[in-house]
CSV table of C-alpha atoms in Angstrom, one decimal:
chain,number,residue,atom,x,y,z
F,1,UNK,CA,-6.4,48.2,-14.6
F,2,UNK,CA,-4.8,44.5,-15.3
F,3,UNK,CA,-1.5,45.4,-13.6
F,4,UNK,CA,-3.5,46.5,-10.6
F,5,UNK,CA,-5.6,43.3,-10.6
F,6,UNK,CA,-2.8,41.3,-10.9
F,7,UNK,CA,-1.2,42.9,-8.0
F,8,UNK,CA,-3.8,42.5,-5.9
F,9,UNK,CA,-3.8,38.7,-6.5
F,10,UNK,CA,-0.4,38.6,-5.8
F,11,UNK,CA,-0.6,40.1,-2.4
F,12,UNK,CA,-3.6,37.6,-1.8
F,13,UNK,CA,-1.4,34.7,-3.2
F,14,UNK,CA,1.8,35.3,-1.5
F,15,UNK,CA,0.7,33.9,2.2
F,16,UNK,CA,-1.0,30.9,0.4
F,17,UNK,CA,2.3,30.2,-1.5
F,18,UNK,CA,4.2,30.9,1.3
F,19,UNK,CA,1.9,28.4,3.4
F,20,UNK,CA,2.6,25.6,1.2
F,21,UNK,CA,6.2,26.3,1.6
F,22,UNK,CA,6.0,25.8,5.2
F,23,UNK,CA,4.0,22.9,5.0
F,24,UNK,CA,5.9,21.0,2.7
F,25,UNK,CA,9.8,21.7,3.1
F,26,UNK,CA,11.0,18.4,3.7
F,27,UNK,CA,14.7,18.7,3.1
F,28,UNK,CA,15.4,18.4,7.0
F,29,UNK,CA,13.6,15.4,7.8
F,30,UNK,CA,13.1,13.6,4.7
F,31,UNK,CA,16.3,14.7,2.7
F,32,UNK,CA,15.8,11.5,0.4
F,33,UNK,CA,12.8,13.2,-1.3
F,34,UNK,CA,13.7,14.8,-4.6
F,35,UNK,CA,11.9,18.1,-3.8
F,36,UNK,CA,13.6,19.6,-7.2
F,37,UNK,CA,11.1,17.3,-9.0
F,38,UNK,CA,8.1,18.1,-6.8
F,39,UNK,CA,6.4,20.4,-9.4
F,40,UNK,CA,3.6,20.0,-12.0
F,41,UNK,CA,4.0,19.6,-15.4
F,42,UNK,CA,1.2,22.1,-16.8
F,43,UNK,CA,2.0,20.8,-20.6
F,44,UNK,CA,0.6,24.1,-21.9
F,45,UNK,CA,-2.7,23.1,-20.3
F,46,UNK,CA,-5.2,26.0,-21.0
F,47,UNK,CA,-7.8,24.2,-19.0
F,48,UNK,CA,-5.6,24.0,-15.9
F,49,UNK,CA,-5.1,27.9,-16.3
F,50,UNK,CA,-8.5,28.2,-16.4
F,51,UNK,CA,-8.7,26.4,-13.1
F,52,UNK,CA,-6.3,28.8,-11.4
F,53,UNK,CA,-8.4,31.6,-12.4
F,54,UNK,CA,-11.3,29.9,-10.9
F,55,UNK,CA,-9.5,29.7,-7.6
F,56,UNK,CA,-8.6,33.4,-8.1
F,57,UNK,CA,-12.3,34.2,-8.3
F,58,UNK,CA,-13.1,32.2,-5.0
F,59,UNK,CA,-10.0,33.7,-3.0
F,60,UNK,CA,-10.8,37.1,-3.8
F,61,UNK,CA,-14.5,37.4,-4.1
F,62,UNK,CA,-15.9,34.1,-2.1
F,63,UNK,CA,-18.7,33.6,-5.1
F,64,UNK,CA,-18.5,30.0,-6.2
F,65,UNK,CA,-18.3,26.4,-5.9
F,66,UNK,CA,-15.0,24.7,-7.0
F,67,UNK,CA,-15.8,20.7,-7.5
F,68,UNK,CA,-12.4,18.6,-7.5
F,69,UNK,CA,-12.9,14.7,-8.4
F,70,UNK,CA,-10.1,12.4,-7.3
F,71,UNK,CA,-10.2,9.0,-8.7
F,72,UNK,CA,-8.4,5.8,-7.9
F,73,UNK,CA,-7.5,3.0,-6.3
F,74,UNK,CA,-6.8,1.7,-2.8
F,75,UNK,CA,-4.6,4.5,-2.0
F,76,UNK,CA,-7.7,7.0,-2.3
F,77,UNK,CA,-10.1,4.6,-1.0
F,78,UNK,CA,-8.7,5.0,2.5
F,79,UNK,CA,-8.6,8.6,1.8
F,80,UNK,CA,-5.5,9.7,3.9
F,81,UNK,CA,-3.8,10.8,0.7
F,82,UNK,CA,-6.9,12.5,-0.9
F,83,UNK,CA,-8.4,13.9,2.5
F,84,UNK,CA,-5.2,15.4,3.3
F,85,UNK,CA,-5.4,17.4,-0.2
F,86,UNK,CA,-9.0,17.9,0.7
F,87,UNK,CA,-8.0,19.8,3.8
F,88,UNK,CA,-5.1,21.5,2.6
F,89,UNK,CA,-7.3,23.0,-0.3
F,90,UNK,CA,-10.3,24.0,1.7
F,91,UNK,CA,-7.5,25.9,3.9
F,92,UNK,CA,-6.1,28.2,1.1
F,93,UNK,CA,-8.5,31.2,2.4
F,94,UNK,CA,-11.0,31.7,4.8
F,95,UNK,CA,-14.2,30.2,4.3
F,96,UNK,CA,-13.1,27.6,1.4
F,97,UNK,CA,-14.8,24.6,2.9
F,98,UNK,CA,-17.6,24.2,0.6
F,99,UNK,CA,-18.7,20.6,2.2
F,100,UNK,CA,-17.8,17.2,1.8
F,101,UNK,CA,-19.1,15.9,-1.4
F,102,UNK,CA,-19.2,12.4,-2.7
F,103,UNK,CA,-19.0,9.5,-0.1
F,104,UNK,CA,-19.6,5.7,-0.3
F,105,UNK,CA,-20.5,3.7,2.3
F,106,UNK,CA,-17.7,1.2,1.9
F,107,UNK,CA,-18.5,-0.9,5.0
F,108,UNK,CA,-21.8,-2.0,3.6
F,109,UNK,CA,-19.8,-3.5,0.6
F,110,UNK,CA,-17.8,-5.5,3.5
F,111,UNK,CA,-14.5,-3.3,2.5
F,112,UNK,CA,-12.6,-0.6,4.5
F,113,UNK,CA,-14.3,2.7,4.8
F,114,UNK,CA,-12.4,6.1,4.9
F,115,UNK,CA,-11.5,7.0,8.6
F,116,UNK,CA,-13.4,10.4,8.3
F,117,UNK,CA,-16.8,9.2,8.4
F,118,UNK,CA,-18.7,6.2,9.8
F,119,UNK,CA,-21.5,4.4,8.5
F,120,UNK,CA,-23.8,1.8,10.4
F,121,UNK,CA,-26.6,-0.2,8.5
F,122,UNK,CA,-29.3,-2.8,8.8
F,123,UNK,CA,-31.0,-5.2,6.7
F,124,UNK,CA,-29.4,-7.5,3.8
F,125,UNK,CA,-27.0,-6.1,1.4
F,126,UNK,CA,-25.1,-7.3,-1.3
F,127,UNK,CA,-22.3,-5.5,-3.2
F,128,UNK,CA,-20.6,-5.5,-6.5
F,129,UNK,CA,-17.2,-3.7,-7.5
F,130,UNK,CA,-15.3,-2.8,-10.4
F,131,UNK,CA,-12.3,-5.2,-9.7
F,132,UNK,CA,-14.6,-8.1,-10.5
F,133,UNK,CA,-13.9,-9.0,-14.1
F,134,UNK,CA,-17.3,-11.1,-14.6
F,135,UNK,CA,-19.6,-8.6,-13.3
F,136,UNK,CA,-22.9,-8.0,-15.0
F,137,UNK,CA,-24.1,-5.1,-12.3
F,138,UNK,CA,-24.5,-1.6,-13.1
F,139,UNK,CA,-21.5,0.3,-11.4
F,140,UNK,CA,-21.0,4.6,-11.5
F,141,UNK,CA,-18.5,7.0,-9.8
F,142,UNK,CA,-17.9,5.1,-6.8
F,143,UNK,CA,-16.9,2.1,-8.5
F,144,UNK,CA,-18.8,-0.1,-6.0
F,145,UNK,CA,-22.7,-0.7,-5.6
F,146,UNK,CA,-24.8,-2.3,-2.9
F,147,UNK,CA,-28.2,-3.8,-3.5
F,148,UNK,CA,-31.1,-5.1,-1.6
F,149,UNK,CA,-34.4,-6.2,-1.6
F,150,UNK,CA,-35.0,-6.0,2.1
F,151,UNK,CA,-38.0,-3.6,3.0
F,152,UNK,CA,-36.7,-1.9,6.0
F,153,UNK,CA,-33.0,-1.8,5.3
F,154,UNK,CA,-31.5,1.1,6.3
F,155,UNK,CA,-28.1,3.0,6.5
F,156,UNK,CA,-26.7,5.9,8.2
F,157,UNK,CA,-23.6,8.1,7.4
F,158,UNK,CA,-21.9,10.6,9.9
F,159,UNK,CA,-19.1,13.0,9.8
F,160,UNK,CA,-16.1,12.2,12.2
F,161,UNK,CA,-13.5,14.6,11.0
F,162,UNK,CA,-14.7,18.0,13.5
F,163,UNK,CA,-11.3,18.7,14.8
F,164,UNK,CA,-10.4,20.1,11.3
F,165,UNK,CA,-13.4,21.0,9.0
F,166,UNK,CA,-17.2,20.7,10.1
F,167,UNK,CA,-18.9,19.1,7.2
F,168,UNK,CA,-22.5,19.9,7.5
F,169,UNK,CA,-25.0,19.8,4.8
F,170,UNK,CA,-28.4,20.3,3.9
F,171,UNK,CA,-28.9,18.7,0.8
F,172,UNK,CA,-28.1,14.8,-0.1
F,173,UNK,CA,-27.9,13.9,-3.7
F,174,UNK,CA,-28.2,10.0,-3.7
F,175,UNK,CA,-26.9,8.4,-6.8
F,176,UNK,CA,-29.4,5.4,-6.8
F,177,UNK,CA,-31.3,3.0,-9.2
F,178,UNK,CA,-34.5,1.8,-8.0
F,179,UNK,CA,-38.1,1.0,-9.5
F,180,UNK,CA,-40.1,3.9,-8.1
F,181,UNK,CA,-43.0,2.1,-8.5
F,182,UNK,CA,-41.5,-0.6,-6.0
F,183,UNK,CA,-39.2,1.3,-3.8
F,184,UNK,CA,-38.8,4.6,-2.2
F,185,UNK,CA,-36.0,5.5,-0.1
F,186,UNK,CA,-36.7,8.4,2.5
F,187,UNK,CA,-35.1,9.6,5.9
F,188,UNK,CA,-35.0,7.6,8.8
F,189,UNK,CA,-36.1,10.3,11.0
F,190,UNK,CA,-39.8,11.1,10.5
F,191,UNK,CA,-39.6,14.4,12.0
F,192,UNK,CA,-37.4,15.6,9.4
F,193,UNK,CA,-39.0,18.3,7.0
F,194,UNK,CA,-37.3,17.4,3.3
F,195,UNK,CA,-38.0,17.5,-0.5
F,196,UNK,CA,-37.5,14.8,-2.8
F,197,UNK,CA,-36.5,15.5,-6.5
F,198,UNK,CA,-35.8,12.5,-9.0
F,199,UNK,CA,-33.5,13.5,-11.7
F,200,UNK,CA,-33.2,10.6,-14.1
F,201,UNK,CA,-30.8,12.5,-16.2
F,202,UNK,CA,-27.9,12.3,-13.9
F,203,UNK,CA,-29.2,9.1,-11.9
F,204,UNK,CA,-29.7,10.7,-8.3
F,205,UNK,CA,-32.5,11.7,-6.2
F,206,UNK,CA,-32.0,15.0,-4.3
F,207,UNK,CA,-33.1,15.5,-0.9
F,208,UNK,CA,-33.3,18.9,0.7
F,209,UNK,CA,-33.5,19.8,4.4
F,210,UNK,CA,-34.5,22.9,6.0
F,211,UNK,CA,-31.4,22.4,8.4
F,212,UNK,CA,-27.8,21.9,8.6
F,213,UNK,CA,-26.8,18.4,9.3
F,214,UNK,CA,-23.7,16.4,10.3
F,215,UNK,CA,-25.0,13.1,9.8
F,216,UNK,CA,-27.9,11.3,7.8
F,217,UNK,CA,-30.1,8.2,8.1
F,218,UNK,CA,-32.2,6.5,5.5
F,219,UNK,CA,-34.6,3.5,5.3
F,220,UNK,CA,-35.7,1.8,2.4
F,221,UNK,CA,-39.4,0.8,1.9
F,222,UNK,CA,-41.5,-1.2,-0.3
F,223,UNK,CA,-44.2,0.6,-1.8
F,224,UNK,CA,-47.0,-2.4,-2.3
F,225,UNK,CA,-47.1,-6.3,-1.6
F,226,UNK,CA,-46.4,-7.3,-5.1
F,227,UNK,CA,-43.2,-9.6,-5.4
F,228,UNK,CA,-40.0,-7.4,-6.3
F,229,UNK,CA,-38.4,-8.1,-9.6
F,230,UNK,CA,-35.6,-5.7,-9.1
F,231,UNK,CA,-33.1,-4.4,-6.4
F,232,UNK,CA,-32.7,-1.4,-5.1
F,233,UNK,CA,-29.2,-0.5,-5.9
F,234,UNK,CA,-27.1,2.4,-4.4
F,235,UNK,CA,-23.9,3.9,-5.9
F,236,UNK,CA,-23.1,6.6,-3.5
F,237,UNK,CA,-24.2,9.8,-1.7
F,238,UNK,CA,-22.9,13.7,-2.0
F,239,UNK,CA,-23.2,15.7,1.2
F,240,UNK,CA,-23.7,19.2,-0.1
F,241,UNK,CA,-24.6,22.8,0.9
F,242,UNK,CA,-25.0,26.1,-0.6
F,243,UNK,CA,-21.9,27.5,0.6
F,244,UNK,CA,-19.1,29.0,-1.6
F,245,UNK,CA,-15.8,27.3,-1.6
F,246,UNK,CA,-14.1,23.8,-2.5
F,247,UNK,CA,-15.7,20.6,-2.6
F,248,UNK,CA,-13.3,17.7,-2.9
F,249,UNK,CA,-14.9,14.4,-3.7
F,250,UNK,CA,-13.1,11.4,-3.9
F,251,UNK,CA,-13.6,7.6,-5.2
F,252,UNK,CA,-11.2,4.9,-5.0
F,253,UNK,CA,-11.6,0.9,-5.2
F,254,UNK,CA,-8.9,-1.6,-3.4
F,255,UNK,CA,-7.1,-3.4,-6.3
F,256,UNK,CA,-8.5,-1.0,-9.3
F,257,UNK,CA,-6.8,-0.9,-12.6
F,258,UNK,CA,-7.5,1.3,-15.4
F,259,UNK,CA,-10.1,-1.3,-17.1
F,260,UNK,CA,-11.7,-1.5,-13.7
F,261,UNK,CA,-13.3,2.1,-14.2
F,262,UNK,CA,-14.0,1.3,-17.8
F,263,UNK,CA,-16.5,-1.3,-16.5
F,264,UNK,CA,-18.3,1.6,-14.6
F,265,UNK,CA,-21.1,2.2,-17.1
F,266,UNK,CA,-22.8,5.2,-15.1
F,267,UNK,CA,-19.5,6.7,-14.5
F,268,UNK,CA,-19.7,9.3,-16.8
F,269,UNK,CA,-23.4,10.2,-15.8
F,270,UNK,CA,-22.5,10.6,-12.2
F,271,UNK,CA,-19.3,12.6,-13.1
F,272,UNK,CA,-21.6,15.0,-15.0
F,273,UNK,CA,-23.7,15.7,-12.2
F,274,UNK,CA,-20.7,16.5,-10.1
F,275,UNK,CA,-19.4,19.0,-12.8
F,276,UNK,CA,-15.9,19.2,-11.6
F,277,UNK,CA,-13.4,22.2,-12.7
F,278,UNK,CA,-10.5,19.5,-11.9
F,279,UNK,CA,-10.3,15.9,-12.2
F,280,UNK,CA,-7.4,13.9,-10.6
F,281,UNK,CA,-6.4,10.6,-11.8
F,282,UNK,CA,-4.0,8.5,-9.4
F,283,UNK,CA,-4.1,5.1,-11.2
F,284,UNK,CA,-1.1,2.9,-12.3
F,285,UNK,CA,-0.2,1.0,-9.2
F,286,UNK,CA,-2.5,-2.1,-10.0
F,287,UNK,CA,-1.8,-2.1,-13.9
F,288,UNK,CA,1.9,-2.1,-13.2
F,289,UNK,CA,1.9,-4.7,-10.4
F,290,UNK,CA,2.7,-7.6,-12.7
F,291,UNK,CA,5.5,-9.6,-13.9
F,292,UNK,CA,5.3,-8.4,-17.6
F,293,UNK,CA,3.6,-4.9,-18.1
F,294,UNK,CA,2.2,-4.5,-21.2
F,295,UNK,CA,2.6,-0.9,-22.1
F,296,UNK,CA,0.6,-0.7,-25.0
F,297,UNK,CA,-2.4,-2.1,-23.7
F,298,UNK,CA,-1.8,0.2,-20.7
F,299,UNK,CA,-2.0,3.2,-23.3
F,300,UNK,CA,-4.9,2.3,-24.8
F,301,UNK,CA,-7.1,1.6,-21.9
F,302,UNK,CA,-5.8,5.2,-20.2
F,303,UNK,CA,-6.6,7.1,-23.2
F,304,UNK,CA,-10.1,5.3,-23.4
F,305,UNK,CA,-10.4,6.6,-19.9
F,306,UNK,CA,-9.6,9.6,-20.3
F,307,UNK,CA,-11.7,10.0,-23.4
F,308,UNK,CA,-14.6,9.2,-21.2
F,309,UNK,CA,-13.8,11.5,-18.4
F,310,UNK,CA,-13.2,14.3,-20.5
F,311,UNK,CA,-16.8,13.7,-22.4
F,312,UNK,CA,-18.3,13.9,-19.1
F,313,UNK,CA,-16.4,16.9,-17.8
F,314,UNK,CA,-15.7,18.7,-21.0
F,315,UNK,CA,-14.2,22.1,-19.1
F,316,UNK,CA,-12.3,20.3,-16.4
F,317,UNK,CA,-8.8,20.6,-16.0
F,318,UNK,CA,-7.1,17.4,-15.6
F,319,UNK,CA,-4.2,16.3,-13.5
F,320,UNK,CA,-2.6,12.6,-14.0
F,321,UNK,CA,-0.5,11.6,-10.9
F,322,UNK,CA,1.9,9.0,-11.2
F,323,UNK,CA,2.3,5.9,-9.1
F,324,UNK,CA,5.1,6.0,-6.3
F,325,UNK,CA,7.7,3.3,-6.2
F,326,UNK,CA,6.5,0.0,-4.4
F,327,UNK,CA,7.7,-3.7,-4.1
F,328,UNK,CA,5.4,-6.5,-5.8
F,329,UNK,CA,4.5,-9.2,-3.3
F,330,UNK,CA,6.7,-7.8,-0.6
F,331,UNK,CA,9.8,-9.2,-2.3
F,332,UNK,CA,10.3,-7.9,-5.9
F,333,UNK,CA,11.6,-4.8,-7.0
F,334,UNK,CA,8.8,-3.1,-9.4
F,335,UNK,CA,10.6,-2.1,-12.5
F,336,UNK,CA,7.4,-1.9,-14.4
F,337,UNK,CA,6.4,1.5,-12.6
F,338,UNK,CA,9.2,3.2,-14.5
F,339,UNK,CA,7.4,2.2,-17.9
F,340,UNK,CA,4.1,2.7,-16.8
F,341,UNK,CA,5.1,6.3,-15.5
F,342,UNK,CA,6.5,7.2,-19.3
F,343,UNK,CA,3.3,6.1,-20.6
F,344,UNK,CA,1.5,8.6,-18.5
F,345,UNK,CA,3.6,11.6,-19.0
F,346,UNK,CA,3.5,10.8,-22.9
F,347,UNK,CA,0.1,11.0,-22.6
F,348,UNK,CA,-0.1,14.2,-20.5
F,349,UNK,CA,2.1,15.8,-22.9
F,350,UNK,CA,0.1,14.7,-26.0
F,351,UNK,CA,-3.2,15.7,-24.7
F,352,UNK,CA,-1.8,19.0,-22.7
F,353,UNK,CA,-2.6,17.7,-19.5
F,354,UNK,CA,-1.1,18.5,-15.9
F,355,UNK,CA,1.2,15.7,-14.9
F,356,UNK,CA,2.7,15.2,-11.4
F,357,UNK,CA,5.7,12.5,-11.3
F,358,UNK,CA,5.4,11.3,-7.8
F,359,UNK,CA,7.6,8.1,-9.0
F,360,UNK,CA,10.3,10.3,-9.5
F,361,UNK,CA,9.5,12.9,-6.4
F,362,UNK,CA,10.0,9.8,-4.3
F,363,UNK,CA,13.2,8.8,-5.6
F,364,UNK,CA,12.5,6.2,-8.2
F,365,UNK,CA,13.3,2.2,-8.3
F,366,UNK,CA,13.6,1.2,-4.8
F,367,UNK,CA,13.3,4.2,-3.1
F,368,UNK,CA,10.2,2.9,-1.1
F,369,UNK,CA,12.7,0.7,0.9
F,370,UNK,CA,13.8,4.4,2.1
F,371,UNK,CA,10.4,5.4,3.0
F,372,UNK,CA,9.8,2.4,4.9
F,373,UNK,CA,13.1,2.8,7.1
F,374,UNK,CA,11.7,6.3,7.7
F,375,UNK,CA,8.3,5.2,8.9
F,376,UNK,CA,6.1,6.0,6.0
F,377,UNK,CA,5.2,3.1,4.6
F,378,UNK,CA,3.3,-0.1,5.4
F,379,UNK,CA,5.1,-3.4,5.8
F,380,UNK,CA,4.2,-4.8,2.3
F,381,UNK,CA,6.2,-1.7,0.9
F,382,UNK,CA,3.1,-1.0,-1.7
F,383,UNK,CA,0.8,1.1,0.6
F,384,UNK,CA,1.9,4.2,2.9
F,385,UNK,CA,0.8,4.3,6.4
F,386,UNK,CA,-1.1,7.5,7.4
F,387,UNK,CA,1.9,9.7,8.0
F,388,UNK,CA,3.3,8.7,4.3
F,389,UNK,CA,0.1,9.6,2.8
F,390,UNK,CA,-0.3,12.8,4.4
F,391,UNK,CA,3.2,13.4,3.1
F,392,UNK,CA,2.1,12.3,-0.1
F,393,UNK,CA,-0.8,15.0,0.1
F,394,UNK,CA,1.4,18.0,1.3
F,395,UNK,CA,3.6,17.3,-1.6
F,396,UNK,CA,0.8,17.4,-4.2
F,397,UNK,CA,-0.6,20.5,-2.7
F,398,UNK,CA,2.7,22.2,-2.3
F,399,UNK,CA,3.2,21.3,-6.2
F,400,UNK,CA,-0.3,22.8,-7.0
F,401,UNK,CA,0.3,26.0,-5.1
F,402,UNK,CA,3.7,26.6,-6.6
F,403,UNK,CA,2.2,26.0,-10.1
F,404,UNK,CA,-0.4,28.5,-9.3
F,405,UNK,CA,1.7,31.1,-7.9
F,406,UNK,CA,3.9,30.9,-11.2
F,407,UNK,CA,1.1,31.2,-13.5
F,408,UNK,CA,0.5,34.7,-11.7
F,409,UNK,CA,3.6,35.8,-11.9
F,410,UNK,CA,3.7,35.0,-15.9
F,411,UNK,CA,0.6,36.8,-16.0
F,412,UNK,CA,1.7,39.8,-13.9
F,413,UNK,CA,4.9,39.8,-16.3
F,414,UNK,CA,2.9,39.9,-19.3
F,415,UNK,CA,0.7,42.3,-18.2
F,416,UNK,CA,3.5,44.8,-17.4
F,417,UNK,CA,5.1,44.3,-20.7
F,418,UNK,CA,1.6,45.1,-22.6
F,419,UNK,CA,1.3,48.4,-20.5
F,420,UNK,CA,5.1,49.1,-21.3
F,421,UNK,CA,4.2,49.1,-25.1
F,422,UNK,CA,1.1,51.3,-24.6
C-alpha cells in the first residue's frame, strides 16, 4: 500500500515538477545564471520534509490550509519577489489559492505599498518602523505600525491582482492595539452584517462577514467624550477565507537588518496567530551593506531572531535565503556578502534548516553587473526591477519544487526497498 501511495504521489507530482522546470530554465535567455547551484540545501531538515508531506495532502486531498510566512527587507516590502512565489505556489494544483493573508497598508506610513493591493485613508496617522533604532513604540509582524487619535479616521484596502488570482475574503483579522473602553474600529459600510471577536492572546480582532469581498473599509470611532490617553495602533490585517489552499503571508521593511526585527516585541505573538508551516527569511542585504562587516555580531543576531521565530512557530519548517550580489553606494563591490552568506549557511547546517544560496545562483561577486546589463536590476545595482524579482521568485520556486520531487523519489525508493525485504 505504501508503494502504491508513493506511485500515486509521483504521478501527481510529475507535472508539477515539470511545470517548475519549464517555468525556470534560464540557460538560453540568462546563461550567466548558475543553474547547477539552484537547489535547496535541506541539511536533513525533518520539518522541511514534514512541510512537503503537508503539500502532498493538500494536492491529493484538498483538505487543509498551508500558511507560509516570508520575512524580509525592501526586497520583500515591494512584494515582486514574494508575490511571484505566492502565485507560483498557488498554481501547483487546482484550487490551491487559500487567500491573500497578511497585508500592511504601507501607504499610511508614507512609504511604498506593494503593487498588488491599493490603500486609501483619511485622518491623521503617524507611523513607526523597526529601522528606527531609538523608537519606543510596539511593533509586530509587519515591522511597521501606524497610530492615530483622530476619531473618524479611516482606511480602505482592496485587491488589484485580479488577472492572476482573485483574493476574496469573508474574514479579516486586524492586528491592533486599542483601548476598548475608548476606541472601536468598525466597518465603514453600515449595511454590512458582521461579527467581532477580540483575541487578546494573539493581539487581533476577527471580523466575520456573511459574504466574500475583495475590499474592506474601516473607520475608527471614539466611544465617549473623555480625553484620550492612548493612541489606536494598527499593526496590519490578514484577509482570510475558509477555502483550503496555500496562504502566502509576507512582510518587509525598507532598510531592515536582522536587529530591526529583534525590535518587534509583538512579532512572536502575531506569528503564532498565523501558525505557519513554512517560514522563509530573506535578510542580510542591509546587514552586509557597510564598509566593515562584523560576522560575529551578525551570527549572534541571526541566531537570536531564529530562536524567537522558532519559539513562535515550533512546528514550522524554516528556509533561509541568502542575499544576492550588490554594489555599495552604487560604486563599490560588496565583498561582505560572501561573508554574510557563509554565516547564514553555517547556521542553517548547524540547526538543520533549509538554505538557498541565491548569491551563488546569481554568480557571486560582481554578478550584479551582468544582471544589470541584462536589464534585471535597478540603476543602484542593489535592488532588482520587476523582471529581476520575478526571475528570483521563479528560481526559488524551481528549487523548492525540485526538492519536493527528490523527497518523493527517495521516499518511493525506500518503500520499494522495504517491500523487497518482506
